[in-house]
Amino acid sequence: MTPDARPAKGPLTLSPELRQAARRIAQTEHLLVAMDFDGTISPLVDRADDARPLPRSAAAFAGLAALPRTTTALLSGRALASLRAVASPPVDTLLIGSHGAEAWLGPGSTELTLDEAQRQLLAEVRGVLEEIVEQAPGTLLEDKPAGVVLHTRLATDDVAEDAVAAARSVLQDRKGVFLKNGKRVLETSVVNASKGEGLTFLRQITGATAVLFAGDDVTDEDALARLESGDVGVKVGLDFTQAEFRVEAPAHVAELLEALLQERSLVVAEEAPGTD
């Protein structure tokens, strides 16, 4: 676990230890670069639809996606449709949405489907949250294929806390309903999934020999906990984490991706036929 102290003011720069980790993992046989989106590749914004990747991050991520033996993936709490709309990912990038409940692994991927009991339960959950939102100014709902999200970023702190507490008091013991806390959101779902399970799944299907994962939210800790020896985990922000490395903001993530692209490109070039 890295210190919580803020880095000194000055030009954006990665720590020597993180640069060395990027250099090391770039040497692996098959690299999986899995990234959270909101708060990691994109700065956090008040309106979810307004989120966009930082241009430097998008360019470096696309560069990595084009390299041999390198797989890129976005691992997000967003529904897949929302993730595609705001992230505009490279065509070959794998997508895990809804905290692991949805997956896109290329053409022919099947969509998430709920059975009748799950659909009925989801409707009941939405009804509960609608009543809360009506009484809590600044809160709003976001529908996902397997859940509903209570957003509180536009509400005052006391209204946000009361809204989340009210939702939890009604839903936390309801069978078949799963709750996750995030940054100014409460996620509800009728499918039990996590980013940790999503990351493990991505490792298995890609045959990755090492993984770099970066994320900023509480739910990203599930993925960080699944990293293995030789992987690189990066926490974005100053909250508690089990990640080995930490950067302060999405702008530092852009620098990390650029450093990784440079190192990985050198490795690939050295292995290309005809290279001395």
PDB file of C-alpha atoms in Angstrom:
ATOM      1  CA  MET A   1       0.000   0.000   0.000  1.00  0.00           C
ATOM      2  CA  THR A   2       1.435   3.387  -0.979  1.00  0.00           C
ATOM      3  CA  PRO A   3       1.328   6.508   1.219  1.00  0.00           C
ATOM      4  CA  ASP A   4      -1.704   8.789   1.162  1.00  0.00           C
ATOM      5  CA  ALA A   5       0.403  11.935   1.015  1.00  0.00           C
ATOM      6  CA  ARG A   6      -0.114  14.129  -2.027  1.00  0.00           C
ATOM      7  CA  PRO A   7       2.828  14.355  -4.412  1.00  0.00           C
ATOM      8  CA  ALA A   8       4.733  17.612  -4.471  1.00  0.00           C
ATOM      9  CA  LYS A   9       3.445  20.317  -6.800  1.00  0.00           C
ATOM     10  CA  GLY A  10       5.181  20.557 -10.136  1.00  0.00           C
ATOM     11  CA  PRO A  11       5.180  18.951 -13.596  1.00  0.00           C
ATOM     12  CA  LEU A  12       3.310  15.688 -13.924  1.00  0.00           C
ATOM     13  CA  THR A  13       5.692  12.822 -13.457  1.00  0.00           C
ATOM     14  CA  LEU A  14       5.509   9.153 -12.584  1.00  0.00           C
ATOM     15  CA  SER A  15       7.542   7.793  -9.714  1.00  0.00           C
ATOM     16  CA  PRO A  16      10.742   5.975 -10.700  1.00  0.00           C
ATOM     17  CA  GLU A  17       9.265   2.791  -9.200  1.00  0.00           C
ATOM     18  CA  LEU A  18       6.153   2.969 -11.391  1.00  0.00           C
ATOM     19  CA  ARG A  19       8.226   3.707 -14.474  1.00  0.00           C
ATOM     20  CA  GLN A  20      10.350   0.669 -13.698  1.00  0.00           C
ATOM     21  CA  ALA A  21       7.201  -1.429 -13.247  1.00  0.00           C
ATOM     22  CA  ALA A  22       5.946  -0.279 -16.664  1.00  0.00           C
ATOM     23  CA  ARG A  23       9.303  -1.201 -18.181  1.00  0.00           C
ATOM     24  CA  ARG A  24       9.204  -4.623 -16.532  1.00  0.00           C
ATOM     25  CA  ILE A  25       5.654  -5.549 -17.468  1.00  0.00           C
ATOM     26  CA  ALA A  26       6.235  -4.428 -21.058  1.00  0.00           C
ATOM     27  CA  GLN A  27       8.572  -7.430 -21.405  1.00  0.00           C
ATOM     28  CA  THR A  28       5.828 -10.013 -20.780  1.00  0.00           C
ATOM     29  CA  GLU A  29       4.760 -12.460 -23.480  1.00  0.00           C
ATOM     30  CA  HIS A  30       1.101 -11.368 -23.664  1.00  0.00           C
ATOM     31  CA  LEU A  31       0.164  -8.109 -21.960  1.00  0.00           C
ATOM     32  CA  LEU A  32      -3.365  -7.249 -20.844  1.00  0.00           C
ATOM     33  CA  VAL A  33      -3.917  -3.532 -20.232  1.00  0.00           C
ATOM     34  CA  ALA A  34      -7.239  -3.295 -18.397  1.00  0.00           C
ATOM     35  CA  MET A  35      -8.450   0.131 -17.348  1.00  0.00           C
ATOM     36  CA  ASP A  36     -11.362   1.581 -15.464  1.00  0.00           C
ATOM     37  CA  PHE A  37     -12.918   4.498 -17.360  1.00  0.00           C
ATOM     38  CA  ASP A  38     -14.525   7.168 -15.172  1.00  0.00           C
ATOM     39  CA  GLY A  39     -11.957   8.828 -12.939  1.00  0.00           C
ATOM     40  CA  THR A  40      -9.148   6.915 -14.625  1.00  0.00           C
ATOM     41  CA  ILE A  41      -9.032   7.455 -18.384  1.00  0.00           C
ATOM     42  CA  SER A  42     -11.668  10.174 -18.102  1.00  0.00           C
ATOM     43  CA  PRO A  43     -11.884  12.829 -15.376  1.00  0.00           C
ATOM     44  CA  LEU A  44     -14.954  12.582 -13.168  1.00  0.00           C
ATOM     45  CA  VAL A  45     -17.803  14.850 -14.310  1.00  0.00           C
ATOM     46  CA  ASP A  46     -21.185  15.782 -12.873  1.00  0.00           C
ATOM     47  CA  ARG A  47     -23.133  14.367 -15.830  1.00  0.00           C
ATOM     48  CA  ALA A  48     -22.188  10.825 -16.829  1.00  0.00           C
ATOM     49  CA  ASP A  49     -22.970  11.485 -20.504  1.00  0.00           C
ATOM     50  CA  ASP A  50     -20.384  14.279 -20.592  1.00  0.00           C
ATOM     51  CA  ALA A  51     -17.426  12.025 -19.733  1.00  0.00           C
ATOM     52  CA  ARG A  52     -14.743  11.644 -22.394  1.00  0.00           C
ATOM     53  CA  PRO A  53     -11.239  10.126 -22.303  1.00  0.00           C
ATOM     54  CA  LEU A  54      -8.338  12.517 -22.028  1.00  0.00           C
ATOM     55  CA  PRO A  55      -6.876  12.832 -25.564  1.00  0.00           C
ATOM     56  CA  ARG A  56      -3.427  11.646 -24.440  1.00  0.00           C
ATOM     57  CA  SER A  57      -4.909   8.608 -22.725  1.00  0.00           C
ATOM     58  CA  ALA A  58      -7.072   7.760 -25.724  1.00  0.00           C
ATOM     59  CA  ALA A  59      -4.123   8.018 -28.120  1.00  0.00           C
ATOM     60  CA  ALA A  60      -1.800   5.882 -25.972  1.00  0.00           C
ATOM     61  CA  PHE A  61      -4.533   3.310 -25.304  1.00  0.00           C
ATOM     62  CA  ALA A  62      -5.212   3.022 -29.042  1.00  0.00           C
ATOM     63  CA  GLY A  63      -1.491   2.643 -29.670  1.00  0.00           C
ATOM     64  CA  LEU A  64      -1.299  -0.231 -27.210  1.00  0.00           C
ATOM     65  CA  ALA A  65      -4.360  -1.887 -28.777  1.00  0.00           C
ATOM     66  CA  ALA A  66      -2.573  -1.961 -32.135  1.00  0.00           C
ATOM     67  CA  LEU A  67       0.524  -3.770 -30.846  1.00  0.00           C
ATOM     68  CA  PRO A  68       1.057  -7.528 -31.240  1.00  0.00           C
ATOM     69  CA  ARG A  69       0.529  -9.747 -28.187  1.00  0.00           C
ATOM     70  CA  THR A  70      -1.137  -6.825 -26.395  1.00  0.00           C
ATOM     71  CA  THR A  71      -4.817  -6.779 -25.434  1.00  0.00           C
ATOM     72  CA  THR A  72      -6.619  -3.693 -24.191  1.00  0.00           C
ATOM     73  CA  ALA A  73      -9.798  -3.796 -22.132  1.00  0.00           C
ATOM     74  CA  LEU A  74     -12.113  -1.375 -20.384  1.00  0.00           C
ATOM     75  CA  LEU A  75     -13.542  -2.628 -17.100  1.00  0.00           C
ATOM     76  CA  SER A  76     -16.331  -0.309 -16.002  1.00  0.00           C
ATOM     77  CA  GLY A  77     -19.384   0.028 -13.846  1.00  0.00           C
ATOM     78  CA  ARG A  78     -21.153   1.596 -16.814  1.00  0.00           C
ATOM     79  CA  ALA A  79     -23.544  -0.366 -18.976  1.00  0.00           C
ATOM     80  CA  LEU A  80     -21.848  -1.432 -22.212  1.00  0.00           C
ATOM     81  CA  ALA A  81     -23.943   0.923 -24.342  1.00  0.00           C
ATOM     82  CA  SER A  82     -22.972   3.890 -22.166  1.00  0.00           C
ATOM     83  CA  LEU A  83     -19.319   2.835 -22.108  1.00  0.00           C
ATOM     84  CA  ARG A  84     -19.149   2.627 -25.905  1.00  0.00           C
ATOM     85  CA  ALA A  85     -20.844   6.007 -26.290  1.00  0.00           C
ATOM     86  CA  VAL A  86     -18.465   7.953 -24.059  1.00  0.00           C
ATOM     87  CA  ALA A  87     -15.217   5.999 -24.433  1.00  0.00           C
ATOM     88  CA  SER A  88     -15.189   5.348 -28.202  1.00  0.00           C
ATOM     89  CA  PRO A  89     -12.791   2.437 -27.563  1.00  0.00           C
ATOM     90  CA  PRO A  90     -10.472   0.975 -30.204  1.00  0.00           C
ATOM     91  CA  VAL A  91     -12.275  -1.642 -32.264  1.00  0.00           C
ATOM     92  CA  ASP A  92     -10.406  -4.610 -30.760  1.00  0.00           C
ATOM     93  CA  THR A  93     -10.689  -3.461 -27.137  1.00  0.00           C
ATOM     94  CA  LEU A  94     -12.584  -5.897 -24.925  1.00  0.00           C
ATOM     95  CA  LEU A  95     -15.336  -4.450 -22.755  1.00  0.00           C
ATOM     96  CA  ILE A  96     -16.619  -5.453 -19.339  1.00  0.00           C
ATOM     97  CA  GLY A  97     -19.623  -3.400 -18.192  1.00  0.00           C
ATOM     98  CA  SER A  98     -22.029  -3.197 -15.268  1.00  0.00           C
ATOM     99  CA  HIS A  99     -19.267  -4.228 -12.836  1.00  0.00           C
ATOM    100  CA  GLY A 100     -18.750  -7.555 -14.591  1.00  0.00           C
ATOM    101  CA  ALA A 101     -22.374  -8.407 -15.398  1.00  0.00           C
ATOM    102  CA  GLU A 102     -21.937  -7.538 -19.106  1.00  0.00           C
ATOM    103  CA  ALA A 103     -19.134  -8.529 -21.445  1.00  0.00           C
ATOM    104  CA  TRP A 104     -18.244  -7.810 -25.068  1.00  0.00           C
ATOM    105  CA  LEU A 105     -15.489 -10.038 -26.411  1.00  0.00           C
ATOM    106  CA  GLY A 106     -15.897  -9.317 -30.101  1.00  0.00           C
ATOM    107  CA  PRO A 107     -18.482  -9.997 -32.794  1.00  0.00           C
ATOM    108  CA  GLY A 108     -20.918 -12.705 -31.755  1.00  0.00           C
ATOM    109  CA  SER A 109     -20.810 -11.876 -28.044  1.00  0.00           C
ATOM    110  CA  THR A 110     -24.134 -12.602 -26.398  1.00  0.00           C
ATOM    111  CA  GLU A 111     -26.043  -9.909 -24.553  1.00  0.00           C
ATOM    112  CA  LEU A 112     -26.999 -10.137 -20.906  1.00  0.00           C
ATOM    113  CA  THR A 113     -30.524 -11.483 -20.432  1.00  0.00           C
ATOM    114  CA  LEU A 114     -32.578 -11.601 -17.241  1.00  0.00           C
ATOM    115  CA  ASP A 115     -35.146 -14.222 -16.354  1.00  0.00           C
ATOM    116  CA  GLU A 116     -38.702 -13.238 -15.421  1.00  0.00           C
ATOM    117  CA  ALA A 117     -37.997 -13.232 -11.675  1.00  0.00           C
ATOM    118  CA  GLN A 118     -34.994 -10.949 -12.150  1.00  0.00           C
ATOM    119  CA  ARG A 119     -36.965  -8.571 -14.367  1.00  0.00           C
ATOM    120  CA  GLN A 120     -39.730  -8.343 -11.778  1.00  0.00           C
ATOM    121  CA  LEU A 121     -37.241  -7.767  -8.988  1.00  0.00           C
ATOM    122  CA  LEU A 122     -35.486  -5.070 -10.996  1.00  0.00           C
ATOM    123  CA  ALA A 123     -38.798  -3.270 -11.507  1.00  0.00           C
ATOM    124  CA  GLU A 124     -39.415  -3.375  -7.754  1.00  0.00           C
ATOM    125  CA  VAL A 125     -35.962  -1.969  -7.036  1.00  0.00           C
ATOM    126  CA  ARG A 126     -36.544   0.872  -9.465  1.00  0.00           C
ATOM    127  CA  GLY A 127     -39.855   1.662  -7.799  1.00  0.00           C
ATOM    128  CA  VAL A 128     -38.136   1.962  -4.422  1.00  0.00           C
ATOM    129  CA  LEU A 129     -35.450   4.247  -5.809  1.00  0.00           C
ATOM    130  CA  GLU A 130     -37.950   6.411  -7.696  1.00  0.00           C
ATOM    131  CA  GLU A 131     -39.728   7.203  -4.440  1.00  0.00           C
ATOM    132  CA  ILE A 132     -36.432   8.202  -2.836  1.00  0.00           C
ATOM    133  CA  VAL A 133     -35.390  10.425  -5.748  1.00  0.00           C
ATOM    134  CA  GLU A 134     -38.709  12.250  -5.597  1.00  0.00           C
ATOM    135  CA  GLN A 135     -37.845  13.319  -2.041  1.00  0.00           C
ATOM    136  CA  ALA A 136     -34.130  13.995  -2.591  1.00  0.00           C
ATOM    137  CA  PRO A 137     -33.315  17.048  -4.755  1.00  0.00           C
ATOM    138  CA  GLY A 138     -30.227  16.626  -6.909  1.00  0.00           C
ATOM    139  CA  THR A 139     -30.398  12.835  -7.041  1.00  0.00           C
ATOM    140  CA  LEU A 140     -31.220  10.900 -10.184  1.00  0.00           C
ATOM    141  CA  LEU A 141     -31.414   7.357 -11.511  1.00  0.00           C
ATOM    142  CA  GLU A 142     -29.510   5.576 -14.269  1.00  0.00           C
ATOM    143  CA  ASP A 143     -30.871   2.353 -15.730  1.00  0.00           C
ATOM    144  CA  LYS A 144     -28.591  -0.553 -16.578  1.00  0.00           C
ATOM    145  CA  PRO A 145     -29.455  -3.951 -18.072  1.00  0.00           C
ATOM    146  CA  ALA A 146     -29.250  -5.631 -14.657  1.00  0.00           C
ATOM    147  CA  GLY A 147     -29.631  -2.761 -12.244  1.00  0.00           C
ATOM    148  CA  VAL A 148     -30.397   0.833 -11.365  1.00  0.00           C
ATOM    149  CA  VAL A 149     -27.878   3.388 -10.109  1.00  0.00           C
ATOM    150  CA  LEU A 150     -28.715   6.096  -7.600  1.00  0.00           C
ATOM    151  CA  HIS A 151     -26.557   9.133  -8.461  1.00  0.00           C
ATOM    152  CA  THR A 152     -26.021  11.764  -5.760  1.00  0.00           C
ATOM    153  CA  ARG A 153     -23.192  13.912  -7.173  1.00  0.00           C
ATOM    154  CA  LEU A 154     -25.499  16.903  -7.778  1.00  0.00           C
ATOM    155  CA  ALA A 155     -27.110  16.689  -4.330  1.00  0.00           C
ATOM    156  CA  THR A 156     -25.899  18.335  -1.143  1.00  0.00           C
ATOM    157  CA  ASP A 157     -23.916  16.087   1.182  1.00  0.00           C
ATOM    158  CA  ASP A 158     -26.715  15.650   3.704  1.00  0.00           C
ATOM    159  CA  VAL A 159     -29.316  14.901   1.030  1.00  0.00           C
ATOM    160  CA  ALA A 160     -26.947  12.409  -0.627  1.00  0.00           C
ATOM    161  CA  GLU A 161     -26.246  10.614   2.647  1.00  0.00           C
ATOM    162  CA  ASP A 162     -29.938  10.428   3.540  1.00  0.00           C
ATOM    163  CA  ALA A 163     -30.879   9.120   0.084  1.00  0.00           C
ATOM    164  CA  VAL A 164     -28.276   6.354   0.152  1.00  0.00           C
ATOM    165  CA  ALA A 165     -29.190   5.421   3.724  1.00  0.00           C
ATOM    166  CA  ALA A 166     -32.871   5.224   2.798  1.00  0.00           C
ATOM    167  CA  ALA A 167     -32.136   3.016  -0.208  1.00  0.00           C
ATOM    168  CA  ARG A 168     -29.909   0.705   1.797  1.00  0.00           C
ATOM    169  CA  SER A 169     -32.445   0.362   4.605  1.00  0.00           C
ATOM    170  CA  VAL A 170     -35.037  -0.971   2.164  1.00  0.00           C
ATOM    171  CA  LEU A 171     -32.858  -2.964  -0.240  1.00  0.00           C
ATOM    172  CA  GLN A 172     -29.875  -4.355   1.646  1.00  0.00           C
ATOM    173  CA  ASP A 173     -31.701  -7.397   2.993  1.00  0.00           C
ATOM    174  CA  ARG A 174     -33.824  -8.070  -0.071  1.00  0.00           C
ATOM    175  CA  LYS A 175     -32.945 -11.454  -1.535  1.00  0.00           C
ATOM    176  CA  GLY A 176     -31.474 -11.268  -5.015  1.00  0.00           C
ATOM    177  CA  VAL A 177     -30.533  -7.584  -4.785  1.00  0.00           C
ATOM    178  CA  PHE A 178     -26.837  -6.695  -4.651  1.00  0.00           C
ATOM    179  CA  LEU A 179     -25.545  -3.274  -3.583  1.00  0.00           C
ATOM    180  CA  LYS A 180     -22.214  -1.563  -4.229  1.00  0.00           C
ATOM    181  CA  ASN A 181     -20.990   1.815  -3.004  1.00  0.00           C
ATOM    182  CA  GLY A 182     -19.144   4.072  -5.403  1.00  0.00           C
ATOM    183  CA  LYS A 183     -18.138   7.726  -5.568  1.00  0.00           C
ATOM    184  CA  ARG A 184     -21.440   9.535  -4.996  1.00  0.00           C
ATOM    185  CA  VAL A 185     -23.391   6.564  -6.348  1.00  0.00           C
ATOM    186  CA  LEU A 186     -25.167   3.531  -4.979  1.00  0.00           C
ATOM    187  CA  GLU A 187     -25.218   0.668  -7.461  1.00  0.00           C
ATOM    188  CA  THR A 188     -28.060  -1.842  -7.305  1.00  0.00           C
ATOM    189  CA  SER A 189     -28.129  -5.018  -9.374  1.00  0.00           C
ATOM    190  CA  VAL A 190     -30.078  -8.254  -9.673  1.00  0.00           C
ATOM    191  CA  VAL A 191     -26.943 -10.017 -10.970  1.00  0.00           C
ATOM    192  CA  ASN A 192     -24.105 -10.718  -8.563  1.00  0.00           C
ATOM    193  CA  ALA A 193     -20.882  -9.708 -10.329  1.00  0.00           C
ATOM    194  CA  SER A 194     -17.723  -7.740  -9.624  1.00  0.00           C
ATOM    195  CA  LYS A 195     -14.837  -6.142 -11.429  1.00  0.00           C
ATOM    196  CA  GLY A 196     -12.620  -8.740  -9.783  1.00  0.00           C
ATOM    197  CA  GLU A 197     -14.488 -11.542 -11.515  1.00  0.00           C
ATOM    198  CA  GLY A 198     -14.402  -9.536 -14.737  1.00  0.00           C
ATOM    199  CA  LEU A 199     -10.629  -9.144 -14.581  1.00  0.00           C
ATOM    200  CA  THR A 200     -10.072 -12.828 -13.859  1.00  0.00           C
ATOM    201  CA  PHE A 201     -12.301 -13.690 -16.822  1.00  0.00           C
ATOM    202  CA  LEU A 202     -10.318 -11.365 -19.110  1.00  0.00           C
ATOM    203  CA  ARG A 203      -7.038 -12.931 -18.013  1.00  0.00           C
ATOM    204  CA  GLN A 204      -8.364 -16.401 -18.775  1.00  0.00           C
ATOM    205  CA  ILE A 205      -9.805 -15.694 -22.209  1.00  0.00           C
ATOM    206  CA  THR A 206      -6.811 -13.678 -23.422  1.00  0.00           C
ATOM    207  CA  GLY A 207      -4.128 -15.954 -22.000  1.00  0.00           C
ATOM    208  CA  ALA A 208      -2.385 -12.881 -20.597  1.00  0.00           C
ATOM    209  CA  THR A 209       0.916 -13.529 -18.877  1.00  0.00           C
ATOM    210  CA  ALA A 210       0.756 -10.201 -16.998  1.00  0.00           C
ATOM    211  CA  VAL A 211      -1.886  -7.553 -16.341  1.00  0.00           C
ATOM    212  CA  LEU A 212      -1.762  -3.831 -15.734  1.00  0.00           C
ATOM    213  CA  PHE A 213      -4.944  -2.512 -14.118  1.00  0.00           C
ATOM    214  CA  ALA A 214      -5.726   1.030 -12.986  1.00  0.00           C
ATOM    215  CA  GLY A 215      -8.857   2.322 -11.286  1.00  0.00           C
ATOM    216  CA  ASP A 216     -10.048   5.019  -8.919  1.00  0.00           C
ATOM    217  CA  ASP A 217     -13.206   3.783  -7.213  1.00  0.00           C
ATOM    218  CA  VAL A 218     -14.114   1.492  -4.325  1.00  0.00           C
ATOM    219  CA  THR A 219     -15.364  -1.130  -6.767  1.00  0.00           C
ATOM    220  CA  ASP A 220     -11.956  -1.195  -8.480  1.00  0.00           C
ATOM    221  CA  GLU A 221     -10.492  -2.668  -5.326  1.00  0.00           C
ATOM    222  CA  ASP A 222     -12.202  -5.951  -6.283  1.00  0.00           C
ATOM    223  CA  ALA A 223     -10.073  -6.042  -9.430  1.00  0.00           C
ATOM    224  CA  LEU A 224      -6.900  -4.914  -7.675  1.00  0.00           C
ATOM    225  CA  ALA A 225      -7.376  -7.795  -5.227  1.00  0.00           C
ATOM    226  CA  ARG A 226      -7.277 -10.290  -8.121  1.00  0.00           C
ATOM    227  CA  LEU A 227      -3.864  -9.192  -9.415  1.00  0.00           C
ATOM    228  CA  GLU A 228      -1.089 -11.763  -9.248  1.00  0.00           C
ATOM    229  CA  SER A 229       2.668 -11.737  -8.870  1.00  0.00           C
ATOM    230  CA  GLY A 230       4.151  -9.895 -11.837  1.00  0.00           C
ATOM    231  CA  ASP A 231       1.055  -7.768 -12.439  1.00  0.00           C
ATOM    232  CA  VAL A 232       0.895  -4.010 -11.883  1.00  0.00           C
ATOM    233  CA  GLY A 233      -1.962  -2.384  -9.970  1.00  0.00           C
ATOM    234  CA  VAL A 234      -2.413   1.383  -9.886  1.00  0.00           C
ATOM    235  CA  LYS A 235      -4.785   3.411  -7.716  1.00  0.00           C
ATOM    236  CA  VAL A 236      -5.924   6.751  -9.115  1.00  0.00           C
ATOM    237  CA  GLY A 237      -6.541   9.227  -6.306  1.00  0.00           C
ATOM    238  CA  LEU A 238      -5.866   9.405  -2.602  1.00  0.00           C
ATOM    239  CA  ASP A 239      -8.393   6.958  -1.153  1.00  0.00           C
ATOM    240  CA  PHE A 240      -7.365   3.772   0.659  1.00  0.00           C
ATOM    241  CA  THR A 241      -6.096   1.060  -1.653  1.00  0.00           C
ATOM    242  CA  GLN A 242      -4.356  -2.281  -1.765  1.00  0.00           C
ATOM    243  CA  ALA A 243      -2.652  -1.307  -5.034  1.00  0.00           C
ATOM    244  CA  GLU A 244       1.131  -1.338  -5.097  1.00  0.00           C
ATOM    245  CA  PHE A 245       1.276   1.988  -6.934  1.00  0.00           C
ATOM    246  CA  ARG A 246      -0.655   5.236  -6.835  1.00  0.00           C
ATOM    247  CA  VAL A 247      -1.085   8.248  -9.113  1.00  0.00           C
ATOM    248  CA  GLU A 248      -3.016  11.356  -8.214  1.00  0.00           C
ATOM    249  CA  ALA A 249      -5.232  12.039 -11.223  1.00  0.00           C
ATOM    250  CA  PRO A 250      -6.282  10.887 -14.721  1.00  0.00           C
ATOM    251  CA  ALA A 251      -3.591  13.123 -16.224  1.00  0.00           C
ATOM    252  CA  HIS A 252      -1.016  10.864 -14.581  1.00  0.00           C
ATOM    253  CA  VAL A 253      -2.769   7.829 -16.093  1.00  0.00           C
ATOM    254  CA  ALA A 254      -2.159   9.355 -19.516  1.00  0.00           C
ATOM    255  CA  GLU A 255       1.524   9.599 -18.693  1.00  0.00           C
ATOM    256  CA  LEU A 256       1.561   5.986 -17.512  1.00  0.00           C
ATOM    257  CA  LEU A 257      -0.092   4.746 -20.703  1.00  0.00           C
ATOM    258  CA  GLU A 258       2.371   6.733 -22.814  1.00  0.00           C
ATOM    259  CA  ALA A 259       5.310   5.278 -20.896  1.00  0.00           C
ATOM    260  CA  LEU A 260       3.916   1.757 -21.273  1.00  0.00           C
ATOM    261  CA  LEU A 261       3.313   2.279 -25.001  1.00  0.00           C
ATOM    262  CA  GLN A 262       6.892   3.442 -25.468  1.00  0.00           C
ATOM    263  CA  GLU A 263       8.338   0.470 -23.591  1.00  0.00           C
ATOM    264  CA  ARG A 264       6.062  -2.111 -25.213  1.00  0.00           C
ATOM    265  CA  SER A 265       6.742  -0.711 -28.685  1.00  0.00           C
ATOM    266  CA  LEU A 266      10.475  -1.130 -28.127  1.00  0.00           C
ATOM    267  CA  VAL A 267       9.981  -4.750 -27.053  1.00  0.00           C
ATOM    268  CA  VAL A 268       7.840  -5.528 -30.088  1.00  0.00           C
ATOM    269  CA  ALA A 269      10.285  -3.810 -32.445  1.00  0.00           C
ATOM    270  CA  GLU A 270      13.231  -5.764 -31.069  1.00  0.00           C
ATOM    271  CA  GLU A 271      11.376  -9.040 -31.656  1.00  0.00           C
ATOM    272  CA  ALA A 272      10.251  -8.208 -35.192  1.00  0.00           C
ATOM    273  CA  PRO A 273      11.773 -10.324 -38.000  1.00  0.00           C
ATOM    274  CA  GLY A 274      14.853  -8.746 -39.505  1.00  0.00           C
ATOM    275  CA  THR A 275      15.601  -6.647 -36.423  1.00  0.00           C
ATOM    276  CA  ASP A 276      19.259  -6.652 -35.438  1.00  0.00           C
TER     277      ASP A 276
END
